[in-house]
Coordinates of C-alpha atoms in Angstrom, one line a residue:
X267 CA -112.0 -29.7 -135.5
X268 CA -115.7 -28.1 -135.6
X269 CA -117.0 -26.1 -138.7
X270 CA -117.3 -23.1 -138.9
X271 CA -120.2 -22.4 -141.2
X272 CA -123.6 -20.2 -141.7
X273 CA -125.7 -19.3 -143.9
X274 CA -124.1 -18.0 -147.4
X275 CA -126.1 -14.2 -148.4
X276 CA -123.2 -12.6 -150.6
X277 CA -120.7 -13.8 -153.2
X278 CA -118.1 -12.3 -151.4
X279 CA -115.2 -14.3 -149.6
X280 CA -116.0 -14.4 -145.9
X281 CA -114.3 -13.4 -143.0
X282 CA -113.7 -14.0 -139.4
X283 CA -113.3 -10.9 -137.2
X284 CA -112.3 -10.5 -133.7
X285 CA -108.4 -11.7 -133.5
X286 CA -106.9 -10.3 -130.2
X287 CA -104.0 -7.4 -131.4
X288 CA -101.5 -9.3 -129.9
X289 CA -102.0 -12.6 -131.9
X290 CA -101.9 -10.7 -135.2
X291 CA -99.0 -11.4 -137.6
X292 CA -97.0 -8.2 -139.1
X293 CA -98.2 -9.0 -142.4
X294 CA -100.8 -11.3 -144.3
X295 CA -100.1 -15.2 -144.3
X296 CA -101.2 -17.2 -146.6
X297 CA -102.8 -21.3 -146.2
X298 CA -104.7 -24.0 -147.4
X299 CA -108.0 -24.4 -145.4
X300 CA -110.6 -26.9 -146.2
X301 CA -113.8 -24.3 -147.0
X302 CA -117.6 -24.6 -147.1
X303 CA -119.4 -23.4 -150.3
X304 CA -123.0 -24.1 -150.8
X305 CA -123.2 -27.1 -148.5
X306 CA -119.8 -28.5 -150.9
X307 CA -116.0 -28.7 -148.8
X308 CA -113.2 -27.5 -151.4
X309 CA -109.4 -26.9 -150.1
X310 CA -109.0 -23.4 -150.5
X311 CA -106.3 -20.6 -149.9
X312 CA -107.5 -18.6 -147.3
X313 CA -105.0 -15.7 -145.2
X314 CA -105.2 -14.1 -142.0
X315 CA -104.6 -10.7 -142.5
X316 CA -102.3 -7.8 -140.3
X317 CA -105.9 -6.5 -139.3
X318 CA -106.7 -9.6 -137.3
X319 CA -108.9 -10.8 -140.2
X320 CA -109.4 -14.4 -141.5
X321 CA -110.0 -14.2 -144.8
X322 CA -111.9 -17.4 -146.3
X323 CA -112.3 -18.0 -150.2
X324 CA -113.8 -20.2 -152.5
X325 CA -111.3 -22.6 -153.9
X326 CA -108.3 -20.2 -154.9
X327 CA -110.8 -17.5 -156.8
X328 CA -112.9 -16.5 -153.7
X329 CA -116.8 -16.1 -155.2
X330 CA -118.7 -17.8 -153.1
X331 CA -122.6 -19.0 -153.9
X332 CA -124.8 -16.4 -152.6
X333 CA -126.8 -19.3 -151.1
X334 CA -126.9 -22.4 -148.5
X335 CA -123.8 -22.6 -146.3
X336 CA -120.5 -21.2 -146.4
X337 CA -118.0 -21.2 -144.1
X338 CA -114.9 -23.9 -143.0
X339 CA -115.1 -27.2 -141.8
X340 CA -112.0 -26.3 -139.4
X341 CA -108.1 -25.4 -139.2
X342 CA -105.5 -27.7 -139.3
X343 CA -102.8 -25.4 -138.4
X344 CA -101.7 -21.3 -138.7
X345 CA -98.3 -21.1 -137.9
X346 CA -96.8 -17.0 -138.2
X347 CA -94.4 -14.9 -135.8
X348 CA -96.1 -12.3 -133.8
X349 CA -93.8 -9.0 -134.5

């Protein structure tokens, strides 16, 4: 799997935009995902949301360091049902 990561500018959890409509689940699933904060890896609990989003916090709190990298070093698996 190949990170994900860029530069960290906020404090706020990151997310990942773009999901095609028919790939999004009917409502937000939560998983485990193994994060980037301030060039340090943390398993985190991330979701990906009914909009499409990918939503990735910081450990299970979500503030991130409003510096270096941030981002995830990859997916394992996301398993939902399309409605």
């Amino acid at each position: 799997h190949a990170p994900l990561v860029g530069t960290s500018n906020s404090t706020n959890a990151k997310r990942i935009t773009g999901m095609p409509v028919h790939m999004r689940p009917a409502a937000s699933v939560p998983f485990l995902s193994a994060n980037t904060n301030n060039s340090a890896d943390l398993f985190s609990a991330s979701s990906v949301e009914s909009n499409g989003d990918i939503i990735l916090n910081n450990g299970f709190s979500g503030t991130f360091t409003a510096s270096g990298t941030a981002g995830t070093q990859g997916f394992n698996a996301i398993e939902w049902q399309v409605a």
